[in-house]
C-alpha cells in the first residue's frame, strides 16, 4: 500500500517559504519543475509515485507557485538557495531531476555547489552557441502583459514564443488548469531568466554523472540543445526516447531514471560513443 506524501515547508535564505512533499524511502531525488509547473499540475507527481518504491522523492513548488511564497527582486541565485534549503532539510547529497527550464536550474545549482550525486535532465532549453537561448525582449513583453492584467495573453505569448504547438495551447485554454497558469504568469519571467543564467564555460564545473533525455517527437531545436548539453558536460550520457512534443511518458521515463539514479546503468538500450566521447542511446519502447 502506497503511503500518502508527507508535506512540509522550508525557509530559504531570503525568508521565502518553500512548500514540498516527500514520498517513498531510499536515496533522495528532488524534482525540479519547468515553467508553469508546480505540484498540482505537471508530470512530477506521477513520476514521483513511480519512483517512490526505491527512492525518497521530493516534489516542491518553486517560488511564486502553489504553496510557496515569493520575495522580490527575483534572482536565479535565490532559486538555488531554495534548493539548498530543501536538500539540507530532506537529506544531502541528493539526485536532481529537472524538466525543461527546471533542468537548467538543476544545472545551475550543481555548478554553484549544491551537494548533488547525479543529475537527470529532460530537454534543457540551453543553447550553448553565442546566441542566448531566450528570445530578446520576451521577458519584458511577458512582464508588460502581466502588469496590464493580461495574464492569459502573457501565458499564450510565452508558449507561442518558445515553440509550443498552437493546438496544445488551445487545448490548455479549454482545460480547467488555465486559470492556474494565469495566476503564475509572472513566474514565466523567472524561467526566461534562468535559461540565460548559465555560461557555457560554467558547465565544466558540473562533474557529477548526468543523464540528458530528449523525446524523438520534439522539434529539432530542442533535441539539438539536449545534444549540446550532453556533449558539453564532462560525465554525461544522452538518451533519446519515444514520446510527444517536449515530453516522455512517465511510465517509460521512470524506469530509465530509476536505473540511472541507482547506478545500475547510465543508459539503456544499445549505446555507442559519439565523436566527443559521450554516449548516445535510442530507447525503442
PDB file of C-alpha atoms in Angstrom:
ATOM      1  CA  UNK A   1       0.000   0.000   0.000  1.00  0.00           C
ATOM      2  CA  UNK A   2       1.432   3.350  -1.037  1.00  0.00           C
ATOM      3  CA  UNK A   3       1.576   5.962   1.697  1.00  0.00           C
ATOM      4  CA  UNK A   4       0.354   9.482   1.055  1.00  0.00           C
ATOM      5  CA  UNK A   5       3.154  12.032   0.637  1.00  0.00           C
ATOM      6  CA  UNK A   6       4.249  13.902   3.759  1.00  0.00           C
ATOM      7  CA  UNK A   7       4.019  17.670   3.329  1.00  0.00           C
ATOM      8  CA  UNK A   8       6.347  20.264   4.800  1.00  0.00           C
ATOM      9  CA  UNK A   9       7.929  23.667   4.311  1.00  0.00           C
ATOM     10  CA  UNK A  10      11.447  25.070   4.497  1.00  0.00           C
ATOM     11  CA  UNK A  11      12.615  28.656   4.757  1.00  0.00           C
ATOM     12  CA  UNK A  12      15.040  29.857   2.115  1.00  0.00           C
ATOM     13  CA  UNK A  13      17.921  32.237   2.805  1.00  0.00           C
ATOM     14  CA  UNK A  14      15.825  35.325   1.954  1.00  0.00           C
ATOM     15  CA  UNK A  15      12.899  34.197   4.108  1.00  0.00           C
ATOM     16  CA  UNK A  16      10.788  32.745   1.297  1.00  0.00           C
ATOM     17  CA  UNK A  17       8.693  29.740   2.336  1.00  0.00           C
ATOM     18  CA  UNK A  18       9.114  26.747   0.037  1.00  0.00           C
ATOM     19  CA  UNK A  19       6.378  24.098   0.185  1.00  0.00           C
ATOM     20  CA  UNK A  20       7.214  20.497  -0.602  1.00  0.00           C
ATOM     21  CA  UNK A  21       6.031  16.917  -0.240  1.00  0.00           C
ATOM     22  CA  UNK A  22       8.073  13.800   0.351  1.00  0.00           C
ATOM     23  CA  UNK A  23       7.163  10.213  -0.541  1.00  0.00           C
ATOM     24  CA  UNK A  24       8.845   6.822  -0.513  1.00  0.00           C
ATOM     25  CA  UNK A  25      12.132   5.805   1.068  1.00  0.00           C
ATOM     26  CA  UNK A  26      15.702   5.426  -0.101  1.00  0.00           C
ATOM     27  CA  UNK A  27      18.198   7.835  -1.682  1.00  0.00           C
ATOM     28  CA  UNK A  28      16.851  11.354  -2.115  1.00  0.00           C
ATOM     29  CA  UNK A  29      15.607  12.549  -5.516  1.00  0.00           C
ATOM     30  CA  UNK A  30      14.389  16.145  -5.881  1.00  0.00           C
ATOM     31  CA  UNK A  31      12.114  17.010  -8.809  1.00  0.00           C
ATOM     32  CA  UNK A  32      12.628  20.475 -10.338  1.00  0.00           C
ATOM     33  CA  UNK A  33       9.643  21.713 -12.342  1.00  0.00           C
ATOM     34  CA  UNK A  34       9.529  23.542 -15.669  1.00  0.00           C
ATOM     35  CA  UNK A  35       7.898  26.873 -16.482  1.00  0.00           C
ATOM     36  CA  UNK A  36       4.286  26.796 -15.366  1.00  0.00           C
ATOM     37  CA  UNK A  37       4.683  23.599 -13.361  1.00  0.00           C
ATOM     38  CA  UNK A  38       4.017  23.039  -9.683  1.00  0.00           C
ATOM     39  CA  UNK A  39       2.944  20.107  -7.524  1.00  0.00           C
ATOM     40  CA  UNK A  40      -0.721  20.270  -8.501  1.00  0.00           C
ATOM     41  CA  UNK A  41      -0.024  20.467 -12.224  1.00  0.00           C
ATOM     42  CA  UNK A  42       2.626  18.796 -14.336  1.00  0.00           C
ATOM     43  CA  UNK A  43       4.475  15.490 -14.600  1.00  0.00           C
ATOM     44  CA  UNK A  44       6.292  15.447 -11.266  1.00  0.00           C
ATOM     45  CA  UNK A  45       3.699  13.815  -9.006  1.00  0.00           C
ATOM     46  CA  UNK A  46       3.053  10.906 -11.403  1.00  0.00           C
ATOM     47  CA  UNK A  47       6.807  10.392 -11.770  1.00  0.00           C
ATOM     48  CA  UNK A  48       7.295  10.579  -8.010  1.00  0.00           C
ATOM     49  CA  UNK A  49       4.677   7.881  -7.472  1.00  0.00           C
ATOM     50  CA  UNK A  50       6.552   5.569  -9.840  1.00  0.00           C
ATOM     51  CA  UNK A  51       9.920   6.241  -8.191  1.00  0.00           C
ATOM     52  CA  UNK A  52       8.797   6.117  -4.549  1.00  0.00           C
ATOM     53  CA  UNK A  53       9.260   2.349  -4.164  1.00  0.00           C
ATOM     54  CA  UNK A  54      13.017   2.845  -4.405  1.00  0.00           C
ATOM     55  CA  UNK A  55      13.718   6.486  -3.549  1.00  0.00           C
ATOM     56  CA  UNK A  56      12.711   9.280  -1.230  1.00  0.00           C
ATOM     57  CA  UNK A  57      11.171  11.586  -3.824  1.00  0.00           C
ATOM     58  CA  UNK A  58      10.658  15.273  -3.122  1.00  0.00           C
ATOM     59  CA  UNK A  59       8.321  17.441  -5.197  1.00  0.00           C
ATOM     60  CA  UNK A  60       8.262  21.139  -4.381  1.00  0.00           C
ATOM     61  CA  UNK A  61       6.623  24.341  -5.528  1.00  0.00           C
ATOM     62  CA  UNK A  62       9.206  26.709  -6.914  1.00  0.00           C
ATOM     63  CA  UNK A  63       8.960  30.249  -5.507  1.00  0.00           C
ATOM     64  CA  UNK A  64       5.887  32.160  -6.595  1.00  0.00           C
ATOM     65  CA  UNK A  65       3.913  28.983  -7.288  1.00  0.00           C
ATOM     66  CA  UNK A  66       1.435  26.790  -5.438  1.00  0.00           C
ATOM     67  CA  UNK A  67       2.076  26.741  -1.702  1.00  0.00           C
ATOM     68  CA  UNK A  68       5.379  28.628  -1.844  1.00  0.00           C
ATOM     69  CA  UNK A  69       5.733  32.337  -1.223  1.00  0.00           C
ATOM     70  CA  UNK A  70       7.909  34.800  -3.139  1.00  0.00           C
ATOM     71  CA  UNK A  71      10.323  37.623  -2.394  1.00  0.00           C
ATOM     72  CA  UNK A  72      11.294  40.429  -4.763  1.00  0.00           C
ATOM     73  CA  UNK A  73      13.508  41.110  -6.579  1.00  0.00           C
ATOM     74  CA  UNK A  74      13.957  37.864  -8.449  1.00  0.00           C
ATOM     75  CA  UNK A  75      17.418  36.390  -8.924  1.00  0.00           C
ATOM     76  CA  UNK A  76      18.412  32.913 -10.079  1.00  0.00           C
ATOM     77  CA  UNK A  77      20.695  32.521  -7.059  1.00  0.00           C
ATOM     78  CA  UNK A  78      17.606  32.776  -4.849  1.00  0.00           C
ATOM     79  CA  UNK A  79      16.162  29.698  -6.551  1.00  0.00           C
ATOM     80  CA  UNK A  80      19.474  27.937  -5.957  1.00  0.00           C
ATOM     81  CA  UNK A  81      19.145  28.926  -2.289  1.00  0.00           C
ATOM     82  CA  UNK A  82      15.653  27.391  -2.281  1.00  0.00           C
ATOM     83  CA  UNK A  83      17.087  24.095  -3.489  1.00  0.00           C
ATOM     84  CA  UNK A  84      19.931  24.348  -0.993  1.00  0.00           C
ATOM     85  CA  UNK A  85      17.483  24.740   1.901  1.00  0.00           C
ATOM     86  CA  UNK A  86      15.338  21.909   0.599  1.00  0.00           C
ATOM     87  CA  UNK A  87      18.229  19.471   0.173  1.00  0.00           C
ATOM     88  CA  UNK A  88      19.547  20.353   3.645  1.00  0.00           C
ATOM     89  CA  UNK A  89      16.112  19.527   5.054  1.00  0.00           C
ATOM     90  CA  UNK A  90      15.425  16.259   3.244  1.00  0.00           C
ATOM     91  CA  UNK A  91      18.939  14.838   3.142  1.00  0.00           C
ATOM     92  CA  UNK A  92      22.115  15.664   1.258  1.00  0.00           C
ATOM     93  CA  UNK A  93      23.529  14.752  -1.137  1.00  0.00           C
ATOM     94  CA  UNK A  94      20.586  14.368  -3.496  1.00  0.00           C
ATOM     95  CA  UNK A  95      19.908  13.385  -7.058  1.00  0.00           C
ATOM     96  CA  UNK A  96      18.074  16.012  -9.111  1.00  0.00           C
ATOM     97  CA  UNK A  97      15.633  15.532 -11.966  1.00  0.00           C
ATOM     98  CA  UNK A  98      14.877  18.710 -13.883  1.00  0.00           C
ATOM     99  CA  UNK A  99      12.452  19.247 -16.733  1.00  0.00           C
ATOM    100  CA  UNK A 100      12.954  21.991 -19.352  1.00  0.00           C
ATOM    101  CA  UNK A 101      13.893  25.260 -17.605  1.00  0.00           C
ATOM    102  CA  UNK A 102      13.884  23.245 -14.380  1.00  0.00           C
ATOM    103  CA  UNK A 103      16.677  21.176 -15.916  1.00  0.00           C
ATOM    104  CA  UNK A 104      18.694  24.352 -16.466  1.00  0.00           C
ATOM    105  CA  UNK A 105      18.015  25.380 -12.854  1.00  0.00           C
ATOM    106  CA  UNK A 106      19.295  21.972 -11.704  1.00  0.00           C
ATOM    107  CA  UNK A 107      22.456  22.512 -13.756  1.00  0.00           C
ATOM    108  CA  UNK A 108      22.944  25.992 -12.294  1.00  0.00           C
ATOM    109  CA  UNK A 109      22.530  24.624  -8.768  1.00  0.00           C
ATOM    110  CA  UNK A 110      25.051  21.848  -9.370  1.00  0.00           C
ATOM    111  CA  UNK A 111      27.534  24.281 -10.922  1.00  0.00           C
ATOM    112  CA  UNK A 112      27.208  26.575  -7.899  1.00  0.00           C
ATOM    113  CA  UNK A 113      27.978  23.970  -5.287  1.00  0.00           C
ATOM    114  CA  UNK A 114      24.714  22.248  -4.362  1.00  0.00           C
ATOM    115  CA  UNK A 115      25.570  18.771  -2.979  1.00  0.00           C
ATOM    116  CA  UNK A 116      24.346  16.645  -5.883  1.00  0.00           C
ATOM    117  CA  UNK A 117      25.140  12.989  -6.601  1.00  0.00           C
ATOM    118  CA  UNK A 118      23.526  12.627 -10.022  1.00  0.00           C
ATOM    119  CA  UNK A 119      21.581  14.791 -12.454  1.00  0.00           C
ATOM    120  CA  UNK A 120      18.877  13.768 -14.916  1.00  0.00           C
ATOM    121  CA  UNK A 121      17.711  16.423 -17.362  1.00  0.00           C
ATOM    122  CA  UNK A 122      14.729  16.259 -19.709  1.00  0.00           C
ATOM    123  CA  UNK A 123      15.257  18.584 -22.684  1.00  0.00           C
ATOM    124  CA  UNK A 124      17.086  21.504 -21.069  1.00  0.00           C
ATOM    125  CA  UNK A 125      16.444  24.565 -23.308  1.00  0.00           C
ATOM    126  CA  UNK A 126      20.060  25.658 -23.160  1.00  0.00           C
ATOM    127  CA  UNK A 127      21.678  26.910 -26.355  1.00  0.00           C
ATOM    128  CA  UNK A 128      25.450  26.767 -25.969  1.00  0.00           C
ATOM    129  CA  UNK A 129      26.110  28.817 -29.093  1.00  0.00           C
ATOM    130  CA  UNK A 130      26.909  32.515 -28.844  1.00  0.00           C
ATOM    131  CA  UNK A 131      23.211  33.332 -29.157  1.00  0.00           C
ATOM    132  CA  UNK A 132      21.252  33.449 -25.866  1.00  0.00           C
ATOM    133  CA  UNK A 133      18.520  30.816 -25.581  1.00  0.00           C
ATOM    134  CA  UNK A 134      15.793  33.263 -24.613  1.00  0.00           C
ATOM    135  CA  UNK A 135      14.194  35.500 -27.229  1.00  0.00           C
ATOM    136  CA  UNK A 136      15.440  39.088 -26.863  1.00  0.00           C
ATOM    137  CA  UNK A 137      12.786  41.240 -25.216  1.00  0.00           C
ATOM    138  CA  UNK A 138      10.435  38.352 -24.410  1.00  0.00           C
ATOM    139  CA  UNK A 139      10.817  38.681 -20.633  1.00  0.00           C
ATOM    140  CA  UNK A 140       9.945  42.391 -20.832  1.00  0.00           C
ATOM    141  CA  UNK A 141       6.943  41.622 -23.045  1.00  0.00           C
ATOM    142  CA  UNK A 142       5.658  38.998 -20.592  1.00  0.00           C
ATOM    143  CA  UNK A 143       6.177  41.344 -17.647  1.00  0.00           C
ATOM    144  CA  UNK A 144       4.322  44.106 -19.503  1.00  0.00           C
ATOM    145  CA  UNK A 145       1.320  41.898 -20.229  1.00  0.00           C
ATOM    146  CA  UNK A 146       1.186  40.761 -16.596  1.00  0.00           C
ATOM    147  CA  UNK A 147       1.387  44.371 -15.374  1.00  0.00           C
ATOM    148  CA  UNK A 148      -1.511  45.242 -17.700  1.00  0.00           C
ATOM    149  CA  UNK A 149      -3.636  42.485 -16.177  1.00  0.00           C
ATOM    150  CA  UNK A 150      -3.461  40.356 -19.331  1.00  0.00           C
ATOM    151  CA  UNK A 151      -2.153  37.220 -17.675  1.00  0.00           C
ATOM    152  CA  UNK A 152      -3.802  34.832 -20.120  1.00  0.00           C
ATOM    153  CA  UNK A 153      -2.251  36.684 -23.030  1.00  0.00           C
ATOM    154  CA  UNK A 154       1.113  36.546 -21.249  1.00  0.00           C
ATOM    155  CA  UNK A 155       0.911  32.754 -20.971  1.00  0.00           C
ATOM    156  CA  UNK A 156      -0.184  32.345 -24.596  1.00  0.00           C
ATOM    157  CA  UNK A 157       2.550  34.707 -25.834  1.00  0.00           C
ATOM    158  CA  UNK A 158       5.178  32.825 -23.843  1.00  0.00           C
ATOM    159  CA  UNK A 159       4.044  29.480 -25.223  1.00  0.00           C
ATOM    160  CA  UNK A 160       3.955  30.691 -28.814  1.00  0.00           C
ATOM    161  CA  UNK A 161       7.396  32.264 -28.466  1.00  0.00           C
ATOM    162  CA  UNK A 162       9.055  29.098 -27.156  1.00  0.00           C
ATOM    163  CA  UNK A 163       7.504  26.899 -29.846  1.00  0.00           C
ATOM    164  CA  UNK A 164       4.572  25.206 -28.114  1.00  0.00           C
ATOM    165  CA  UNK A 165       2.342  23.870 -30.915  1.00  0.00           C
ATOM    166  CA  UNK A 166      -0.745  26.062 -31.314  1.00  0.00           C
ATOM    167  CA  UNK A 167      -3.115  23.133 -30.843  1.00  0.00           C
ATOM    168  CA  UNK A 168      -1.572  22.382 -27.449  1.00  0.00           C
ATOM    169  CA  UNK A 169      -2.021  25.961 -26.299  1.00  0.00           C
ATOM    170  CA  UNK A 170      -5.641  25.968 -27.465  1.00  0.00           C
ATOM    171  CA  UNK A 171      -6.220  22.737 -25.567  1.00  0.00           C
ATOM    172  CA  UNK A 172      -4.744  24.275 -22.429  1.00  0.00           C
ATOM    173  CA  UNK A 173      -7.006  27.317 -22.746  1.00  0.00           C
ATOM    174  CA  UNK A 174     -10.006  24.996 -22.626  1.00  0.00           C
ATOM    175  CA  UNK A 175      -8.673  22.992 -19.677  1.00  0.00           C
ATOM    176  CA  UNK A 176      -9.548  23.614 -16.009  1.00  0.00           C
ATOM    177  CA  UNK A 177      -5.858  24.339 -15.381  1.00  0.00           C
ATOM    178  CA  UNK A 178      -5.710  27.521 -17.468  1.00  0.00           C
ATOM    179  CA  UNK A 179      -6.665  29.824 -14.542  1.00  0.00           C
ATOM    180  CA  UNK A 180      -3.793  28.315 -12.542  1.00  0.00           C
ATOM    181  CA  UNK A 181      -1.398  29.099 -15.384  1.00  0.00           C
ATOM    182  CA  UNK A 182      -2.687  32.664 -15.476  1.00  0.00           C
ATOM    183  CA  UNK A 183      -2.075  33.068 -11.732  1.00  0.00           C
ATOM    184  CA  UNK A 184       1.598  32.184 -12.084  1.00  0.00           C
ATOM    185  CA  UNK A 185       2.197  34.058 -15.352  1.00  0.00           C
ATOM    186  CA  UNK A 186       4.637  36.407 -13.607  1.00  0.00           C
ATOM    187  CA  UNK A 187       6.952  33.460 -12.876  1.00  0.00           C
ATOM    188  CA  UNK A 188       7.477  32.847 -16.596  1.00  0.00           C
ATOM    189  CA  UNK A 189       9.918  35.755 -16.460  1.00  0.00           C
ATOM    190  CA  UNK A 190      11.875  33.763 -13.864  1.00  0.00           C
ATOM    191  CA  UNK A 191      12.261  30.847 -16.263  1.00  0.00           C
ATOM    192  CA  UNK A 192      13.345  33.118 -19.097  1.00  0.00           C
ATOM    193  CA  UNK A 193      15.999  34.495 -16.753  1.00  0.00           C
ATOM    194  CA  UNK A 194      17.177  31.010 -15.787  1.00  0.00           C
ATOM    195  CA  UNK A 195      17.818  29.780 -19.322  1.00  0.00           C
ATOM    196  CA  UNK A 196      20.302  32.603 -19.882  1.00  0.00           C
ATOM    197  CA  UNK A 197      21.952  32.304 -16.447  1.00  0.00           C
ATOM    198  CA  UNK A 198      24.487  29.551 -17.144  1.00  0.00           C
ATOM    199  CA  UNK A 199      27.544  30.448 -19.230  1.00  0.00           C
ATOM    200  CA  UNK A 200      28.838  27.600 -21.366  1.00  0.00           C
ATOM    201  CA  UNK A 201      32.179  27.540 -19.556  1.00  0.00           C
ATOM    202  CA  UNK A 202      30.396  27.044 -16.220  1.00  0.00           C
ATOM    203  CA  UNK A 203      29.095  23.672 -17.408  1.00  0.00           C
ATOM    204  CA  UNK A 204      32.588  22.232 -16.983  1.00  0.00           C
ATOM    205  CA  UNK A 205      32.093  22.644 -13.226  1.00  0.00           C
ATOM    206  CA  UNK A 206      29.260  20.092 -13.302  1.00  0.00           C
ATOM    207  CA  UNK A 207      31.255  16.888 -12.899  1.00  0.00           C
ATOM    208  CA  UNK A 208      28.595  14.561 -11.477  1.00  0.00           C
ATOM    209  CA  UNK A 209      27.160  11.785 -13.683  1.00  0.00           C
ATOM    210  CA  UNK A 210      24.399  13.300 -15.797  1.00  0.00           C
ATOM    211  CA  UNK A 211      21.702  11.765 -17.990  1.00  0.00           C
ATOM    212  CA  UNK A 212      20.256  14.033 -20.697  1.00  0.00           C
ATOM    213  CA  UNK A 213      16.955  12.811 -22.161  1.00  0.00           C
ATOM    214  CA  UNK A 214      15.086  14.051 -25.214  1.00  0.00           C
ATOM    215  CA  UNK A 215      11.917  12.964 -26.989  1.00  0.00           C
ATOM    216  CA  UNK A 216      12.126  11.714 -30.560  1.00  0.00           C
ATOM    217  CA  UNK A 217       8.956  13.717 -31.306  1.00  0.00           C
ATOM    218  CA  UNK A 218      10.282  17.065 -30.100  1.00  0.00           C
ATOM    219  CA  UNK A 219      11.351  19.660 -32.634  1.00  0.00           C
ATOM    220  CA  UNK A 220      14.912  19.727 -33.921  1.00  0.00           C
ATOM    221  CA  UNK A 221      15.878  22.753 -31.838  1.00  0.00           C
ATOM    222  CA  UNK A 222      15.028  21.106 -28.509  1.00  0.00           C
ATOM    223  CA  UNK A 223      16.850  17.923 -29.486  1.00  0.00           C
ATOM    224  CA  UNK A 224      19.914  19.834 -30.662  1.00  0.00           C
ATOM    225  CA  UNK A 225      20.042  21.721 -27.374  1.00  0.00           C
ATOM    226  CA  UNK A 226      19.870  18.433 -25.440  1.00  0.00           C
ATOM    227  CA  UNK A 227      22.677  17.004 -27.557  1.00  0.00           C
ATOM    228  CA  UNK A 228      24.765  20.124 -26.998  1.00  0.00           C
ATOM    229  CA  UNK A 229      24.363  19.969 -23.226  1.00  0.00           C
ATOM    230  CA  UNK A 230      25.276  16.278 -23.170  1.00  0.00           C
ATOM    231  CA  UNK A 231      28.382  16.939 -25.247  1.00  0.00           C
ATOM    232  CA  UNK A 232      29.488  19.838 -23.032  1.00  0.00           C
ATOM    233  CA  UNK A 233      29.266  18.035 -19.694  1.00  0.00           C
ATOM    234  CA  UNK A 234      32.332  16.050 -18.587  1.00  0.00           C
ATOM    235  CA  UNK A 235      30.427  12.935 -17.425  1.00  0.00           C
ATOM    236  CA  UNK A 236      27.166  12.717 -19.321  1.00  0.00           C
ATOM    237  CA  UNK A 237      25.059  10.441 -21.470  1.00  0.00           C
ATOM    238  CA  UNK A 238      22.267  11.321 -23.853  1.00  0.00           C
ATOM    239  CA  UNK A 239      19.216   9.136 -24.281  1.00  0.00           C
ATOM    240  CA  UNK A 240      16.549   9.665 -26.930  1.00  0.00           C
ATOM    241  CA  UNK A 241      13.168   8.137 -26.094  1.00  0.00           C
ATOM    242  CA  UNK A 242       9.826   7.836 -27.795  1.00  0.00           C
ATOM    243  CA  UNK A 243       7.387  10.461 -26.628  1.00  0.00           C
ATOM    244  CA  UNK A 244       5.450  13.534 -27.653  1.00  0.00           C
ATOM    245  CA  UNK A 245       6.479  17.138 -28.161  1.00  0.00           C
ATOM    246  CA  UNK A 246       8.710  18.093 -25.203  1.00  0.00           C
ATOM    247  CA  UNK A 247       7.648  15.142 -23.079  1.00  0.00           C
ATOM    248  CA  UNK A 248       8.251  11.444 -22.485  1.00  0.00           C
ATOM    249  CA  UNK A 249       5.530   9.243 -20.920  1.00  0.00           C
ATOM    250  CA  UNK A 250       6.063   8.793 -17.187  1.00  0.00           C
ATOM    251  CA  UNK A 251       5.723   5.008 -17.499  1.00  0.00           C
ATOM    252  CA  UNK A 252       8.765   4.956 -19.804  1.00  0.00           C
ATOM    253  CA  UNK A 253      10.768   7.716 -18.170  1.00  0.00           C
ATOM    254  CA  UNK A 254      10.520   6.472 -14.574  1.00  0.00           C
ATOM    255  CA  UNK A 255      12.392   3.156 -15.120  1.00  0.00           C
ATOM    256  CA  UNK A 256      15.150   4.984 -17.001  1.00  0.00           C
ATOM    257  CA  UNK A 257      15.511   7.464 -14.149  1.00  0.00           C
ATOM    258  CA  UNK A 258      15.452   4.714 -11.526  1.00  0.00           C
ATOM    259  CA  UNK A 259      18.212   2.753 -13.250  1.00  0.00           C
ATOM    260  CA  UNK A 260      20.331   5.870 -13.615  1.00  0.00           C
ATOM    261  CA  UNK A 261      19.860   7.196 -10.079  1.00  0.00           C
ATOM    262  CA  UNK A 262      20.526   3.752  -8.594  1.00  0.00           C
ATOM    263  CA  UNK A 263      23.716   3.409 -10.627  1.00  0.00           C
ATOM    264  CA  UNK A 264      22.513   0.271 -12.375  1.00  0.00           C
ATOM    265  CA  UNK A 265      23.042   1.846 -15.784  1.00  0.00           C
ATOM    266  CA  UNK A 266      23.995   5.174 -17.266  1.00  0.00           C
ATOM    267  CA  UNK A 267      21.844   4.484 -20.293  1.00  0.00           C
ATOM    268  CA  UNK A 268      19.706   1.648 -21.548  1.00  0.00           C
ATOM    269  CA  UNK A 269      19.351   0.257 -24.997  1.00  0.00           C
ATOM    270  CA  UNK A 270      22.177  -0.027 -27.500  1.00  0.00           C
ATOM    271  CA  UNK A 271      24.785   2.634 -26.925  1.00  0.00           C
ATOM    272  CA  UNK A 272      27.772   3.825 -28.838  1.00  0.00           C
ATOM    273  CA  UNK A 273      30.234   6.651 -28.230  1.00  0.00           C
ATOM    274  CA  UNK A 274      29.841   9.893 -30.112  1.00  0.00           C
ATOM    275  CA  UNK A 275      32.737  11.844 -31.604  1.00  0.00           C
ATOM    276  CA  UNK A 276      33.064  13.799 -28.350  1.00  0.00           C
ATOM    277  CA  UNK A 277      33.353  10.627 -26.317  1.00  0.00           C
ATOM    278  CA  UNK A 278      29.833  10.913 -24.937  1.00  0.00           C
ATOM    279  CA  UNK A 279      27.322   8.101 -25.229  1.00  0.00           C
ATOM    280  CA  UNK A 280      24.008   8.297 -27.014  1.00  0.00           C
ATOM    281  CA  UNK A 281      21.301   5.662 -26.863  1.00  0.00           C
ATOM    282  CA  UNK A 282      17.961   5.257 -28.557  1.00  0.00           C
ATOM    283  CA  UNK A 283      15.345   3.643 -26.342  1.00  0.00           C
ATOM    284  CA  UNK A 284      12.784   1.903 -28.520  1.00  0.00           C
ATOM    285  CA  UNK A 285       9.853   1.102 -26.270  1.00  0.00           C
TER     286      UNK A 285
END
